[in-house]
CSV table of C-alpha atoms and ligand atoms in Angstrom, one decimal:
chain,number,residue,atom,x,y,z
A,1,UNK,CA,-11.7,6.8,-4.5
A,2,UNK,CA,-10.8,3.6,-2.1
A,3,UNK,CA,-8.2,1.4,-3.0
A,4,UNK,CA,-8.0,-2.1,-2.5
A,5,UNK,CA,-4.2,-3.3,-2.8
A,6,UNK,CA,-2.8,-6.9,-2.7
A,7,UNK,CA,0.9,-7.3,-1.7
A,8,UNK,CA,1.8,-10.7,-2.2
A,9,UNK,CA,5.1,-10.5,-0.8
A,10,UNK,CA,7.2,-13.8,-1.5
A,11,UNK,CA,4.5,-15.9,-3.3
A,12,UNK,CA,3.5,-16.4,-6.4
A,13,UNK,CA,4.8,-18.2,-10.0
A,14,UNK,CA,3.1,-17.2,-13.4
A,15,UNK,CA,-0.2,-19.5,-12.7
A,16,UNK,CA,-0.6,-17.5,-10.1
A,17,UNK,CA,-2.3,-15.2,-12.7
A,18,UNK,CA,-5.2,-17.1,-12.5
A,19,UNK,CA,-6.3,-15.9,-8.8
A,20,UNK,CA,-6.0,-12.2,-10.7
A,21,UNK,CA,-8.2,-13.2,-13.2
A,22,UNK,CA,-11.0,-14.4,-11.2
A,23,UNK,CA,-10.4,-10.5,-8.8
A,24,UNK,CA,-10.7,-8.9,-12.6
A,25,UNK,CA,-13.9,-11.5,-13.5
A,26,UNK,CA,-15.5,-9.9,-10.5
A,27,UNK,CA,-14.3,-6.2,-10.5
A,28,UNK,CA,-15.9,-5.7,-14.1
A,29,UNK,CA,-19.1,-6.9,-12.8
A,30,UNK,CA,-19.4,-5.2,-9.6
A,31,UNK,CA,-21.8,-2.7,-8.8
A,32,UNK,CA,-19.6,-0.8,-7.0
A,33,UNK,CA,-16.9,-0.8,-9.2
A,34,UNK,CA,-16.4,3.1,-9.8
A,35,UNK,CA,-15.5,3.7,-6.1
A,36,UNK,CA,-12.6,1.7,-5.6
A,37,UNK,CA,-9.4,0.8,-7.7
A,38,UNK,CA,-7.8,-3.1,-7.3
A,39,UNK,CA,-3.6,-3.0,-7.3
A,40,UNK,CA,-1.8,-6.2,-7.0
A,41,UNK,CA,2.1,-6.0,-6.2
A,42,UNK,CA,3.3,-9.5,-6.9
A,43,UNK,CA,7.3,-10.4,-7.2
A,44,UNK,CA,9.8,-9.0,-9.6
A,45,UNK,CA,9.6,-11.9,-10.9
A,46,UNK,CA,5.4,-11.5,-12.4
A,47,UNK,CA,5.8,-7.8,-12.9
A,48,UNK,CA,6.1,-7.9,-16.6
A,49,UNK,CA,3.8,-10.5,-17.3
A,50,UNK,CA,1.1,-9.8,-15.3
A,51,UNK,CA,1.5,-6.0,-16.2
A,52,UNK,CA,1.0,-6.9,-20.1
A,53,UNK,CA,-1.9,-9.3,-19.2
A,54,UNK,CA,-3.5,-6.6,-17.4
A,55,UNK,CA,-2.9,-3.8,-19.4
A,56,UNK,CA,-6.4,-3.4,-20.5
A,57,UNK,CA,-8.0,-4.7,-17.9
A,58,UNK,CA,-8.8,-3.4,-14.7
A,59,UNK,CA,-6.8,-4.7,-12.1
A,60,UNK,CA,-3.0,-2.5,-11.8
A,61,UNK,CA,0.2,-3.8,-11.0
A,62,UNK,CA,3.0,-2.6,-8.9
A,63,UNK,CA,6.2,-3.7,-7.0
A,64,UNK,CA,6.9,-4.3,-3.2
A,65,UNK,CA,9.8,-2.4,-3.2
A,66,UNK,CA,12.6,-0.2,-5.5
A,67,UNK,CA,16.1,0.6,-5.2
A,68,UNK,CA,17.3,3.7,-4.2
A,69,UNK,CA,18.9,4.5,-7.2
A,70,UNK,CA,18.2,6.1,-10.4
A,71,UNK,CA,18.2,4.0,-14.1
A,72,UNK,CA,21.3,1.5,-14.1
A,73,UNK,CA,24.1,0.9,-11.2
A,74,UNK,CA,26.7,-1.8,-10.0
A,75,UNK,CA,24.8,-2.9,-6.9
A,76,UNK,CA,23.9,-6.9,-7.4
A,77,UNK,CA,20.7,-7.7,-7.1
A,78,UNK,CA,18.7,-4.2,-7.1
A,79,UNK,CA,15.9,-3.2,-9.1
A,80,UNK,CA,14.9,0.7,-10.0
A,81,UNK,CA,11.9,3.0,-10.6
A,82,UNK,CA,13.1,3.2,-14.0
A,83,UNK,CA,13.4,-0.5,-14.2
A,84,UNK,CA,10.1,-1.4,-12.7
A,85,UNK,CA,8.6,1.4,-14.7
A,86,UNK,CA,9.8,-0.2,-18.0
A,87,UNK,CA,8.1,-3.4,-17.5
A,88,UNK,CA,4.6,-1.6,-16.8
A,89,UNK,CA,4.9,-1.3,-12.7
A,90,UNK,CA,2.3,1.8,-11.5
A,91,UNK,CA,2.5,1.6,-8.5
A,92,UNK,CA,5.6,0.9,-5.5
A,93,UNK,CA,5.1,0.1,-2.3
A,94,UNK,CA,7.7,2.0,-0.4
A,95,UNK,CA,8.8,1.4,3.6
A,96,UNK,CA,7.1,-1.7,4.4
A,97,UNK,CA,8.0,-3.2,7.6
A,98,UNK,CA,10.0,-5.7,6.3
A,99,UNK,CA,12.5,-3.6,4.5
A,100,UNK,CA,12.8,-1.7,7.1
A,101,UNK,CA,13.4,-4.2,9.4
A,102,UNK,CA,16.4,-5.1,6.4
A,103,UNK,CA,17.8,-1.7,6.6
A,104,UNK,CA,15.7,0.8,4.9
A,105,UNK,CA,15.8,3.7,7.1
A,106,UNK,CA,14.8,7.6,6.5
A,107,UNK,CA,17.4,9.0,4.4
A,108,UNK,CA,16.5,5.9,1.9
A,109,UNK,CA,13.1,5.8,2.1
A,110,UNK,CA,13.3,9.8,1.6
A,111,UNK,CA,15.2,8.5,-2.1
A,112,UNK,CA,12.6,5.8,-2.8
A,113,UNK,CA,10.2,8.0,-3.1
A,114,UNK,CA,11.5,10.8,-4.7
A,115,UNK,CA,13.1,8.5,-7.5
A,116,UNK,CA,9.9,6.6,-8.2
A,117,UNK,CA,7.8,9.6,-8.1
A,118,UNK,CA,10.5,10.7,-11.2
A,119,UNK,CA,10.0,7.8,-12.8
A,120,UNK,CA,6.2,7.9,-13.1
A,121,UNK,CA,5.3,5.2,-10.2
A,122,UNK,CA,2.8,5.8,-7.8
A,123,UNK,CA,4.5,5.6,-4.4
A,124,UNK,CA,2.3,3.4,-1.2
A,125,UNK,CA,4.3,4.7,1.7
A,126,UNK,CA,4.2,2.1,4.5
A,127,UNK,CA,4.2,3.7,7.9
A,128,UNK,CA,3.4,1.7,11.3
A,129,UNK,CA,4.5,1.2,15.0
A,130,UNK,CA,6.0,-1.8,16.6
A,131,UNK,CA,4.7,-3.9,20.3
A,132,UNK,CA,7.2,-2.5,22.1
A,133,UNK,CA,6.6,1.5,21.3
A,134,UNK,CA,2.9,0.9,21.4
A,135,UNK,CA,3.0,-0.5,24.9
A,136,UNK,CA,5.4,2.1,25.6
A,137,UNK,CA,2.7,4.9,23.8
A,138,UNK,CA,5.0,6.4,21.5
A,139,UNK,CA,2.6,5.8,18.5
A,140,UNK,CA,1.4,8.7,17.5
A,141,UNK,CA,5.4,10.2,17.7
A,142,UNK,CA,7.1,7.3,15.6
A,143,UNK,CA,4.3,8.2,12.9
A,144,UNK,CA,4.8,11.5,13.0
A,145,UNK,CA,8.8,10.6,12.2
A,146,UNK,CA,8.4,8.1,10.0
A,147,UNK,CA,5.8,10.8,8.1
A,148,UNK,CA,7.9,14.0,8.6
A,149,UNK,CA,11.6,12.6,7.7
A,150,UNK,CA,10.5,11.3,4.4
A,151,UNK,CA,7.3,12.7,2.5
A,152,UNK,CA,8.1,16.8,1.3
A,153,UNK,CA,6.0,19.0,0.6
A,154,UNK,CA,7.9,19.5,-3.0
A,155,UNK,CA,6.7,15.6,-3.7
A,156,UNK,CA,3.6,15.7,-5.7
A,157,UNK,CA,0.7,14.4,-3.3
A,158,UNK,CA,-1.1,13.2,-6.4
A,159,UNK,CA,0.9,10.1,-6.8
A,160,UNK,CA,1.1,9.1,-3.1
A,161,UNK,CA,-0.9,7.3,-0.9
A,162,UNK,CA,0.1,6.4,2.9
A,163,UNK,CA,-0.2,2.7,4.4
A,164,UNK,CA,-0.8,2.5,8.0
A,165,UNK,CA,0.3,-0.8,8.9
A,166,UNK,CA,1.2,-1.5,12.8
A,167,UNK,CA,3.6,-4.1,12.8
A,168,UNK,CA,2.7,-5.8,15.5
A,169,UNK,CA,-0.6,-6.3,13.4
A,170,UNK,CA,0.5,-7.8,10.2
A,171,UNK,CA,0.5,-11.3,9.7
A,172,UNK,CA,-0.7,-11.6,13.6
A,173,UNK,CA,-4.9,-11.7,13.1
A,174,UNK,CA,-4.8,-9.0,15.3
A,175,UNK,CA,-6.3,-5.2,14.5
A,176,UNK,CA,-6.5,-2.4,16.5
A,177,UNK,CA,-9.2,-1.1,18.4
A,178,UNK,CA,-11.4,1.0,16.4
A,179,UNK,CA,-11.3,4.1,18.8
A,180,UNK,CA,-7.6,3.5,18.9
A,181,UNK,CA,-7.3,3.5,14.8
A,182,UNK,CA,-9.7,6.5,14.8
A,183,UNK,CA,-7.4,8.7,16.8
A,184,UNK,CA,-4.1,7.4,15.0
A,185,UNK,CA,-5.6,7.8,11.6
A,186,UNK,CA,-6.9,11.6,12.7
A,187,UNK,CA,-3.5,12.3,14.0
A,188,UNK,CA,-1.7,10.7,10.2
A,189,UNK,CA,-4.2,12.9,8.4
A,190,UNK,CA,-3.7,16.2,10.5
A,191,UNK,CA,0.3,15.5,9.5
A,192,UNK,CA,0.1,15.0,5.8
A,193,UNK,CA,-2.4,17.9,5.9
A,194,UNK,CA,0.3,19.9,7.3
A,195,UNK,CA,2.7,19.1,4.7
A,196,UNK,CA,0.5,19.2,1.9
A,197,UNK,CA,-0.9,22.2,2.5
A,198,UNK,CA,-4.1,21.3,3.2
A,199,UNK,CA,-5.0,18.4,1.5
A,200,UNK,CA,-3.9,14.7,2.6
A,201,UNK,CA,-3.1,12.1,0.2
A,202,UNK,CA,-5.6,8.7,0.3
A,203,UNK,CA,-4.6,6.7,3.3
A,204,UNK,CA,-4.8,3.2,3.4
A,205,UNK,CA,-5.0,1.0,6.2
A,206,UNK,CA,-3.2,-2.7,6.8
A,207,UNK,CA,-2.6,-5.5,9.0
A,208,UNK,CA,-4.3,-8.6,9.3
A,209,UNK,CA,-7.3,-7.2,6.8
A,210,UNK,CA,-9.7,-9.9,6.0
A,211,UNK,CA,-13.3,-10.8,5.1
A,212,UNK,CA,-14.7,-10.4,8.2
A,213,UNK,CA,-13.3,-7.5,9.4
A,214,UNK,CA,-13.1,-5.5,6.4
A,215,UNK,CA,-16.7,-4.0,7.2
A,216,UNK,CA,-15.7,-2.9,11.1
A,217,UNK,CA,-13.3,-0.3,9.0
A,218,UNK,CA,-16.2,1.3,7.1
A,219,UNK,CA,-17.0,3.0,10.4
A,220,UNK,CA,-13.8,5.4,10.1
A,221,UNK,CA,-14.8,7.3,7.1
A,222,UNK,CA,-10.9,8.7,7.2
A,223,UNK,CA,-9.6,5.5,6.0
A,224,UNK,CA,-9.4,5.4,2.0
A,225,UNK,CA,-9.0,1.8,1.6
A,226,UNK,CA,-6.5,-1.2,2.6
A,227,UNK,CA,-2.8,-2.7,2.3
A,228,UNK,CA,-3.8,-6.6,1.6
A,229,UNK,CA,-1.0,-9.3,2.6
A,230,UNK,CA,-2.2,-12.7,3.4
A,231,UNK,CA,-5.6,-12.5,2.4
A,232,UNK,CA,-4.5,-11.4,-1.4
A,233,UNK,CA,-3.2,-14.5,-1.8
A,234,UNK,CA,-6.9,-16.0,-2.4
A,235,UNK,CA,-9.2,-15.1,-4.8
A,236,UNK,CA,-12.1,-15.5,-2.6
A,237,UNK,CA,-10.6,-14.2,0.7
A,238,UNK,CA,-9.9,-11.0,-1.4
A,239,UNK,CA,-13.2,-10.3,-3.0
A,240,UNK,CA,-15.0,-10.9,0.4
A,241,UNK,CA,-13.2,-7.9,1.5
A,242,UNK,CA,-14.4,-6.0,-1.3
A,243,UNK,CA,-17.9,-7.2,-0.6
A,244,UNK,CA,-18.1,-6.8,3.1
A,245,UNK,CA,-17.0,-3.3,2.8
A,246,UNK,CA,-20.0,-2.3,0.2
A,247,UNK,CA,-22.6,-4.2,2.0
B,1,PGA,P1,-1.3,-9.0,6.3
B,1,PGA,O1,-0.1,-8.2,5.7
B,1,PGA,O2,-2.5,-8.6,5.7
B,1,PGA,O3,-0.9,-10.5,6.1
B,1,PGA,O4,-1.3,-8.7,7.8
B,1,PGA,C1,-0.2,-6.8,5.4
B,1,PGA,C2,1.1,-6.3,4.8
B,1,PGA,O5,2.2,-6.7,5.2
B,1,PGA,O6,1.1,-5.5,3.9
């Protein structure tokens, strides 16, 4: 199963609905359609709305991020697994750059996940390297961290998929060569083998995906789909994806 997954990070007001719509219009009709799944994860804000408008239709929604804690607490502002799972989320993204750029480190990210996973979400784990420790070729080690101090082995490798994302990739046009992203997804795979005995959860990758590159990625068979940021923002940008990578 690949998955295509639009995170729409700080965009979106209920209208916005409509650019969903036309994703679902075109996922029923697809030939292809039983080998990949569509998530969206708009704002807080759309998660209830667009979960009930889609909740017999084909596209699944999620959130960009959780709290770290469990049901209710006094912290202004946060939003839990429990919550998000309330309103209909599926899915959380967990780690992505930008929270952990806001403070999100291990031991958090390590409650994230465990706490969503209770509460029935599927976790996206975000993992990726910056410039400076790619210039610096610590990739393959900060993975293996960032991997290692968070996922367990008790977790249930079911209801978790990986995001590669390299930060200095996101938002930037710019992709990684595709020997380069062959070794690094190789080495992510040979890691979450290793702590899920065996068999590694879907991986996903993400930075700067769009309709013309989406087909280079087919060549790596390892790679089980993709994290969408600015390109999920456009119904047509999006499905081109979908249809480069099937041609
Ligand atoms: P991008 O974002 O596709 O705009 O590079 C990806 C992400 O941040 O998930």
């Amino acid at each position: 199963m690949k998955y295509f997954i639009g995170n729409w990070k700080m965009f979106g007001i209920p209208k916005s609905i409509n650019i969903l719509n036309k994703i679902n219009s075109f996922y029923t009709k697809d030939k292809n359609r039983s080998k990949y799944k569509v998530v969206f994860t708009p704002p807080y804000t759309l998660i209830q709305s667009y979960s009930r408008y889609f909740k017999k239709k084909k596209i699944n929604i999620g959130s960009q991020n959780c709290y770290q804690k469990d049901k209710f607490s006094s912290n202004t502002a946060a939003v839990s697994p429990y919550m998000l799972r309330t309103v209909g989320a599926k899915y959380t993204l967990v780690g992505h750059s930008d929270n952990r750029s806001e403070g999100d480190n291990d031991t958090i990210l390590k409650n994230k996940v465990e706490l969503a996973l209770r509460n029935k979400l599927k976790v996206v784990f975000c993992i990726g390297e910056n410039k400076i420790q790619k210039r610096n070729k610590k990739t393959l080690s900060v993975l293996k961290r960032q991997l290692t101090k968070v996922l367990d082995k008790k977790f249930n490798k079911n209801n978790i998929i990986v995001a590669y994302e390299p930060i200095w990739s996101i938002g930037t046009g710019k992709i990684p060569k595709l020997n380069e992203l062959n070794k690094t997804v190789l080495h992510i795979k040979k890691i979450l083998k290793k702590i899920f005995r065996k068999k590694s959860p879907p991986l996903l990758y993400g930075g700067s995906v769009d309709g013309k590159n989406a087909g280079i990625f087919k060549e790596i068979k390892e790679i089980d789909g993709f994290l969408i940021g600015g390109a999920s923002k456009s119904s047509k940008k999006f499905i081109d994806i979908i249809k480069n990578y099937y041609r």
